[in-house]
GROMACS .gro file of C-alpha atoms in nm:
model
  290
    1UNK     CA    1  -1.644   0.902   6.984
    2UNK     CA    2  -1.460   0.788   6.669
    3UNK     CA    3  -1.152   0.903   6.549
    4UNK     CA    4  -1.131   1.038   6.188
    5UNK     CA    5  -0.811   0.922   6.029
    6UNK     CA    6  -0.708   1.111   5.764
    7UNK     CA    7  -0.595   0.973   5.456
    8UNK     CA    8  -0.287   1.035   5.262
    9UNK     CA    9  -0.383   1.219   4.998
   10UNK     CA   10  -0.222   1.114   4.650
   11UNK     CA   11  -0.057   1.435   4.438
   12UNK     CA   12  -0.035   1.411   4.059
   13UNK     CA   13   0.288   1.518   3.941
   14UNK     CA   14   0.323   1.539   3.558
   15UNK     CA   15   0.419   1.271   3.356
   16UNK     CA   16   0.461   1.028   3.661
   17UNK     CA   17   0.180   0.787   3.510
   18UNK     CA   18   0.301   0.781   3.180
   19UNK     CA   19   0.459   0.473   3.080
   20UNK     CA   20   0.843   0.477   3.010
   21UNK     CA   21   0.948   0.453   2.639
   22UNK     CA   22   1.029   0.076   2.594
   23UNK     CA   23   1.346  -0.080   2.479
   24UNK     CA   24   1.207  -0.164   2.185
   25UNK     CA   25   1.121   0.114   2.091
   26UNK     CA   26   1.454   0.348   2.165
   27UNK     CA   27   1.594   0.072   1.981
   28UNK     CA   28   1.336   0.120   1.680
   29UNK     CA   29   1.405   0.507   1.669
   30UNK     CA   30   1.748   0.476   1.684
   31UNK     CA   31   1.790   0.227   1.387
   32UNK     CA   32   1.530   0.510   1.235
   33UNK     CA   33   1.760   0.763   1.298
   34UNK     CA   34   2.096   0.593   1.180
   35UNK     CA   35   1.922   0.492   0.834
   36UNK     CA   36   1.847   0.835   0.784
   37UNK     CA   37   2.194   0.976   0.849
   38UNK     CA   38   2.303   0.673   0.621
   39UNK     CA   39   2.021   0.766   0.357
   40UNK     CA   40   2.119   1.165   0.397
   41UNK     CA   41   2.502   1.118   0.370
   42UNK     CA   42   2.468   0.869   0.027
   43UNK     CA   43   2.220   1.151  -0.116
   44UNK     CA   44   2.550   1.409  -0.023
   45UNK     CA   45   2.758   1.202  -0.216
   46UNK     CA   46   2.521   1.155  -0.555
   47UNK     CA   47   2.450   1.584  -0.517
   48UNK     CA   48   2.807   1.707  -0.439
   49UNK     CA   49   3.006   1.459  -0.451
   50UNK     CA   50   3.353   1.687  -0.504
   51UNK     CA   51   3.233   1.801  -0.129
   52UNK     CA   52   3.273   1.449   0.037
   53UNK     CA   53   3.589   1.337  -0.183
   54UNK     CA   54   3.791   1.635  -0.397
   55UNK     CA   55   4.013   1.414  -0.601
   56UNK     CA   56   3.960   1.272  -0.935
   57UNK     CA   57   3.819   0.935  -0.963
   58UNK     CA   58   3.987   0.854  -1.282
   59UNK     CA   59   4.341   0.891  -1.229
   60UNK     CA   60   4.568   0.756  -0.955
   61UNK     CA   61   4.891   0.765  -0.837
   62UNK     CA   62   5.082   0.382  -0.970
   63UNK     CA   63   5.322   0.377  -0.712
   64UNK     CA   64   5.047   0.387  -0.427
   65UNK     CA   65   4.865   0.123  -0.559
   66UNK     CA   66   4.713  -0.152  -0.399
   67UNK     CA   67   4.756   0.024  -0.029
   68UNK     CA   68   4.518  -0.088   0.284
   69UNK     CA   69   4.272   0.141   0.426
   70UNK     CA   70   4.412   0.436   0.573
   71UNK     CA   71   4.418   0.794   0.701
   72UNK     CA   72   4.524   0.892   0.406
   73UNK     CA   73   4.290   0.667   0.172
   74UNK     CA   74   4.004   0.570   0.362
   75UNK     CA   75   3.883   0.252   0.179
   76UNK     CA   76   4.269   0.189   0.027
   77UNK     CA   77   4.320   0.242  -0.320
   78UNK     CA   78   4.294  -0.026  -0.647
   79UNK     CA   79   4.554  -0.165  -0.897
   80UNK     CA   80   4.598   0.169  -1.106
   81UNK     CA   81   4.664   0.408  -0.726
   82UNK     CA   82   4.321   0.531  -0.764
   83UNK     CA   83   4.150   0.627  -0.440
   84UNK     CA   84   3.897   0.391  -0.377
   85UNK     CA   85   3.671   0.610  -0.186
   86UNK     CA   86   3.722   0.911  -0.404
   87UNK     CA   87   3.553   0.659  -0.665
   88UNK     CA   88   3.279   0.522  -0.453
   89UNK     CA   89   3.132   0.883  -0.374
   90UNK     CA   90   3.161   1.000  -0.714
   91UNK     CA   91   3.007   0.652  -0.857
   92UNK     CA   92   2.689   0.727  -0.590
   93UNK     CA   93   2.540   0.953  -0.853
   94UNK     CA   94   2.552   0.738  -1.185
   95UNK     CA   95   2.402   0.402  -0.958
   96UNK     CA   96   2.151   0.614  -0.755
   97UNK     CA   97   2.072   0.769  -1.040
   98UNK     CA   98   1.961   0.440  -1.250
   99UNK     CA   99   1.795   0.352  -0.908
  100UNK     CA  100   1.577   0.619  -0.852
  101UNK     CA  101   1.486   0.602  -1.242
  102UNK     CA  102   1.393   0.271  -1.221
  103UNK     CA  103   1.137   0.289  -0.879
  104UNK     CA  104   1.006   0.609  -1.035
  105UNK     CA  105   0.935   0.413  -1.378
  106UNK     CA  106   0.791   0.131  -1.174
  107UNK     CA  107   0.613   0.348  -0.901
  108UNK     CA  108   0.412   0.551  -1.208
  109UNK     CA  109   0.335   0.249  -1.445
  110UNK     CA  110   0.234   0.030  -1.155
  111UNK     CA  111   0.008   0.261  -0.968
  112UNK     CA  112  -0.188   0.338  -1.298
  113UNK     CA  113  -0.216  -0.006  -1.401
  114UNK     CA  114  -0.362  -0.104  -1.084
  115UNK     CA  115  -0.530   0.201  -1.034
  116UNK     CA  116  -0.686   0.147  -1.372
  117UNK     CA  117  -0.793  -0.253  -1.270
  118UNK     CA  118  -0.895  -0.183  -0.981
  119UNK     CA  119  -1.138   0.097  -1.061
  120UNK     CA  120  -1.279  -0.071  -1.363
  121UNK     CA  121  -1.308  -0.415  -1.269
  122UNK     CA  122  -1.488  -0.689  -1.486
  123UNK     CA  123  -1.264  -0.788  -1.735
  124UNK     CA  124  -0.958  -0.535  -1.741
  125UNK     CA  125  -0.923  -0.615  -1.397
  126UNK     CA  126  -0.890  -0.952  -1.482
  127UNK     CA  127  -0.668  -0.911  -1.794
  128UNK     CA  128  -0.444  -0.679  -1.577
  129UNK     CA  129  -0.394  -0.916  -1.298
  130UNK     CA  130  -0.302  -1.231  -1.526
  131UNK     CA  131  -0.019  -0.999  -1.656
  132UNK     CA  132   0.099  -0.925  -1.302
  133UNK     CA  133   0.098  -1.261  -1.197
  134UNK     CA  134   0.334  -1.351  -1.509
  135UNK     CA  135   0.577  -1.102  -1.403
  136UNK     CA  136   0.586  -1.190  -1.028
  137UNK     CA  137   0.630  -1.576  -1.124
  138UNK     CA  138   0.935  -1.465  -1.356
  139UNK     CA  139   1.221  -1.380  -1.056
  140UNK     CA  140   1.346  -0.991  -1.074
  141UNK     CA  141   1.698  -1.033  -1.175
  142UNK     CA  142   1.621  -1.286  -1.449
  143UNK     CA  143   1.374  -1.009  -1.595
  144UNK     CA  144   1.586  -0.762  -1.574
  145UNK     CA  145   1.847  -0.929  -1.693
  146UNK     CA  146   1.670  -1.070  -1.991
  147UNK     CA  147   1.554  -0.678  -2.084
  148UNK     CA  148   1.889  -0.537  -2.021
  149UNK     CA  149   2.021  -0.806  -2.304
  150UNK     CA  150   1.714  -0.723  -2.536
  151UNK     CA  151   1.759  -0.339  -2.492
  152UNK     CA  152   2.157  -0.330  -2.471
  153UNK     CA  153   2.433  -0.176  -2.271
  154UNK     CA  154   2.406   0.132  -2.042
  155UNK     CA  155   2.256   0.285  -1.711
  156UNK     CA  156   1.982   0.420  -1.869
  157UNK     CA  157   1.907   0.066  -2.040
  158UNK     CA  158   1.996  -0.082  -1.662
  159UNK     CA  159   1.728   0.126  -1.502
  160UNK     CA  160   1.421   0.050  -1.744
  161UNK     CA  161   1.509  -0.311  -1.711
  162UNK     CA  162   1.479  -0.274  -1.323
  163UNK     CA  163   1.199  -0.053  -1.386
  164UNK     CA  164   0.980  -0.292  -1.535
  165UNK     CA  165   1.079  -0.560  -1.325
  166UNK     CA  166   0.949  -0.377  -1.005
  167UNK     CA  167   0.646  -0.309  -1.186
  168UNK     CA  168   0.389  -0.598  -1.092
  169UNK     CA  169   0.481  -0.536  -0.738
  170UNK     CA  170   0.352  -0.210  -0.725
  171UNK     CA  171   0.035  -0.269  -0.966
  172UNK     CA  172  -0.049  -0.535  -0.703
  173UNK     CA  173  -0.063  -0.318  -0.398
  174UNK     CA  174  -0.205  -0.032  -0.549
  175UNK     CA  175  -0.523  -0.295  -0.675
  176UNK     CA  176  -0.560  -0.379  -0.351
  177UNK     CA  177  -0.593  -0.029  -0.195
  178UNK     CA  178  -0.812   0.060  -0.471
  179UNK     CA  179  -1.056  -0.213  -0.419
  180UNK     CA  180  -1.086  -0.086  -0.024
  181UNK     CA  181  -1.102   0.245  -0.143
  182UNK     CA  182  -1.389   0.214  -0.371
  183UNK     CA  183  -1.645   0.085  -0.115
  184UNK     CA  184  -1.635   0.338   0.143
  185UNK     CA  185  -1.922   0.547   0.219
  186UNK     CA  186  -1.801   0.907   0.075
  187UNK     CA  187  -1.688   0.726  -0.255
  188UNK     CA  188  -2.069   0.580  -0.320
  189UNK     CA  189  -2.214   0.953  -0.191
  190UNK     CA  190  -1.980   1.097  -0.450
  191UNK     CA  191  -2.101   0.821  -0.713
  192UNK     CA  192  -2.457   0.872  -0.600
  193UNK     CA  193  -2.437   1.264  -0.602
  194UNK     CA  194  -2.325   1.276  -0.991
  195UNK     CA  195  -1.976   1.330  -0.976
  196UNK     CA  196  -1.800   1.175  -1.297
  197UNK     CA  197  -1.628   0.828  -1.240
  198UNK     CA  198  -1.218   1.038  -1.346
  199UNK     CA  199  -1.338   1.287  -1.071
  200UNK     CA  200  -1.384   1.051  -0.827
  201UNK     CA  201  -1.089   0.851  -0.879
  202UNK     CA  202  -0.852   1.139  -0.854
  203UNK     CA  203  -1.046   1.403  -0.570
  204UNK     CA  204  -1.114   1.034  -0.331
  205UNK     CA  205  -0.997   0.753  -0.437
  206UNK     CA  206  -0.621   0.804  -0.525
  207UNK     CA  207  -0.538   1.050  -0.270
  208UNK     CA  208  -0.660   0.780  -0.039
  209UNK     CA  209  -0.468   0.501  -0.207
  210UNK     CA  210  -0.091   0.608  -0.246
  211UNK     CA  211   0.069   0.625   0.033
  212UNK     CA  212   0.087   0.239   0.104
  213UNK     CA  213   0.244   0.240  -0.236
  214UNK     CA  214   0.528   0.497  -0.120
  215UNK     CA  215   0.605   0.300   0.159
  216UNK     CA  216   0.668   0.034  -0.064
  217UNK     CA  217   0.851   0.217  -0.277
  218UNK     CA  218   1.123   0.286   0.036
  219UNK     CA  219   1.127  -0.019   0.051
  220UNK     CA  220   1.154  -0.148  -0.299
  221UNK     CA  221   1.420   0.142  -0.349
  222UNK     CA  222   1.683  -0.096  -0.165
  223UNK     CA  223   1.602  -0.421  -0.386
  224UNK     CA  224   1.655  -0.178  -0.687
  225UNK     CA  225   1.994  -0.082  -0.539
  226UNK     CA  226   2.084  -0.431  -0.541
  227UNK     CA  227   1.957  -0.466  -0.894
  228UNK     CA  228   2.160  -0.223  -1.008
  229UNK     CA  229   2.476  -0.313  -0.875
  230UNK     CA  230   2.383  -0.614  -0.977
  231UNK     CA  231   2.362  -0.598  -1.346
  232UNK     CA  232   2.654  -0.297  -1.336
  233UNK     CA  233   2.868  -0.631  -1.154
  234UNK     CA  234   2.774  -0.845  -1.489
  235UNK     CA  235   2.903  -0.546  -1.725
  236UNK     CA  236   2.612  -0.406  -1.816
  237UNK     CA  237   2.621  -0.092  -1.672
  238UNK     CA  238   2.848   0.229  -1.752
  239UNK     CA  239   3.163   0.113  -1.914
  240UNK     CA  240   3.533   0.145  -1.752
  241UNK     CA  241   3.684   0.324  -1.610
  242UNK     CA  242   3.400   0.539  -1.539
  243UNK     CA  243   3.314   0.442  -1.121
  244UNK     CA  244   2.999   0.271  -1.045
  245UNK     CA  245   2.958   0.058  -0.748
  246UNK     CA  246   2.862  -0.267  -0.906
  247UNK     CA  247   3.172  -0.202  -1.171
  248UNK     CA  248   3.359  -0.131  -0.877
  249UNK     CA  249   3.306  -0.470  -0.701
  250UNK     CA  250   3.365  -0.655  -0.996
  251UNK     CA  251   3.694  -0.455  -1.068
  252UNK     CA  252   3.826  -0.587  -0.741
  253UNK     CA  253   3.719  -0.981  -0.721
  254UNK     CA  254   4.042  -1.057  -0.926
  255UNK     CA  255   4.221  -0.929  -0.626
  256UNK     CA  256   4.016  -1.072  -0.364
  257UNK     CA  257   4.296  -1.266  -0.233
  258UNK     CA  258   4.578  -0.936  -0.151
  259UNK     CA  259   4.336  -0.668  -0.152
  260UNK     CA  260   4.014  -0.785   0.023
  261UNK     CA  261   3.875  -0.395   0.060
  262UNK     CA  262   3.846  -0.352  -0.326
  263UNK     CA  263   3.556  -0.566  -0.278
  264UNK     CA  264   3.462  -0.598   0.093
  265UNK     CA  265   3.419  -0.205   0.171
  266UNK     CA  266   3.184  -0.118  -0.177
  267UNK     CA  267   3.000  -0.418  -0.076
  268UNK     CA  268   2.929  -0.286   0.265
  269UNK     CA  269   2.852   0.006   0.162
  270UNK     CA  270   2.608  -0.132  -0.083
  271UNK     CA  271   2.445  -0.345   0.246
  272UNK     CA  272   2.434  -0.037   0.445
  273UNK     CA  273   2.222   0.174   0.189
  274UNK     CA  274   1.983  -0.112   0.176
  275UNK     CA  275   1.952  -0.150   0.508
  276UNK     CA  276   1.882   0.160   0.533
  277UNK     CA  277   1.620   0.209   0.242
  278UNK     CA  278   1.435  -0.111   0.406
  279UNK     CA  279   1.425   0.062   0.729
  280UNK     CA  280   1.315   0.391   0.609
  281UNK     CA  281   1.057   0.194   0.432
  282UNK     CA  282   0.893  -0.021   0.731
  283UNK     CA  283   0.877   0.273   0.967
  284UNK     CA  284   0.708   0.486   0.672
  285UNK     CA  285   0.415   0.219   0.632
  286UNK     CA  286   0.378   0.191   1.016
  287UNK     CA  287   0.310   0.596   1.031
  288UNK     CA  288   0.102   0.553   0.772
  289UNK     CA  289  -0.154   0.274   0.952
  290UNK     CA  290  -0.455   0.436   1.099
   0.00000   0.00000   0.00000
């Protein structure tokens, strides 16, 4: 007679075979999250900025000038008593402004000029590319600079400059998506069943095509940023005493020496919006993979 031994029998309980979230990850979603809040509250200050900071940017008290970082003035204030952060919120909507302008200028030129190469081929294609490749060999800030000398003074000058600097990096990409675009299966049916060659491009191929080129545009958005502020640093942007943040960091560098936040803190700022944008931008082209 043998004895039957029952076995222990095993009960599923929900979710106990699931893997647990890895570090990496928690750490991914959190820098995520904080680039949004960072991303949301700069967009606050360039909408409303009389919401964030209800003083006026252009006048200041002289006898409180030059004061640290407080309670009372967050970021200190500069040489003239004005409120440093007062001027940095209400200077968000003049640089993000020129920023914005100049991705969208670059985002629409480039996608159609590699759109357009990439669809037609043969010799545009060809004639299209050798222009990209002389504006990626030519470094950003040199470009821009050179246009921003050729077209003048001013944001709006600042932000077509940065534009068209930007441009070659989004023809590329756009090319590229194009080119995979064009040989799938339901773009040769469409070819094959008559549809017209503008048809196809804008029913299959470019709604299949643009959303790597958003993702870099996320990202590009924080190299414009620096752009910007870059050229608005050199004097070429909105003229005094009218706040913009690369003005603002080049107000301050002749007191770098007794009042280190009239440079450090709008420069941090600066960092942490690109930071930000460059975040944003990476974890928009990973949800975008298949």
């Amino acid at each position: 007679m043998v004895d039957v031994v029952d076995k222990p029998r095993r009960i599923a309980l929900p979710g106990l075979g699931r893997p647990a979230p890895s570090l990496r990850a928690l750490r991914r979603n959190a820098a995520v999250i904080l680039s949004a809040a960072v991303a949301l509250l700069v967009l606050g200050w360039a909408l409303a900025p009389s919401l964030f900071a209800s003083g006026d940017p252009l006048t200041g008290v002289p006898a409180e000038k030059f004061q640290p970082p407080s309670a009372q003035h967050w970021f200190g204030t500069d040489n003239l008593g004005r409120d440093l952060y007062t001027r940095m919120v209400h200077g968000a909507g003049l640089s993000l402004t020129a920023t914005l302008s100049a991705v969208a200028l670059a985002v629409v030129a480039g996608a159609l000029l590699g759109l357009l190469a990439g669809a037609v081929g043969g010799v545009v294609d060809a004639a299209a590319m050798r222009v990209v490749d002389v504006l990626l060999s030519i470094p950003a800030l040199l470009l821009s600079l050179a246009l921003v000398t050729a077209l003048g003074f001013g944001t709006r000058n600042v932000a077509i400059a940065v534009g068209v600097s930007l441009i070659a990096n989004f023809a590329r990409v756009m090319r590229s998506e194009v080119l995979r675009v064009r040989r799938a299966v339901y773009v040769e049916a469409a070819h094959a069943s008559g549809v017209r060659w503008y048809a196809v491009l804008a029913r299959h191929v470019l709604p299949n095509s643009y959303q790597p080129v958003l993702a870099l545009a996320a990202v590009e958005f924080g190299m414009a940023v620096l752009a910007v502020s870059a050229l608005s640093f050199l004097g070429y942007g909105a003229k005094p005493p009218t706040p913009e943040w690369g003005s603002l960091i080049s107000e301050g560098r002749n007191y770098l020496a007794t009042a280190w936040w009239l440079t450090a803190l709008p420069g941090l700022v600066i960092i942490a919006v690109v930071l930000a944008a460059q975040r944003l931008g990476r974890a928009a082209g990973r949800t975008d993979r298949p």
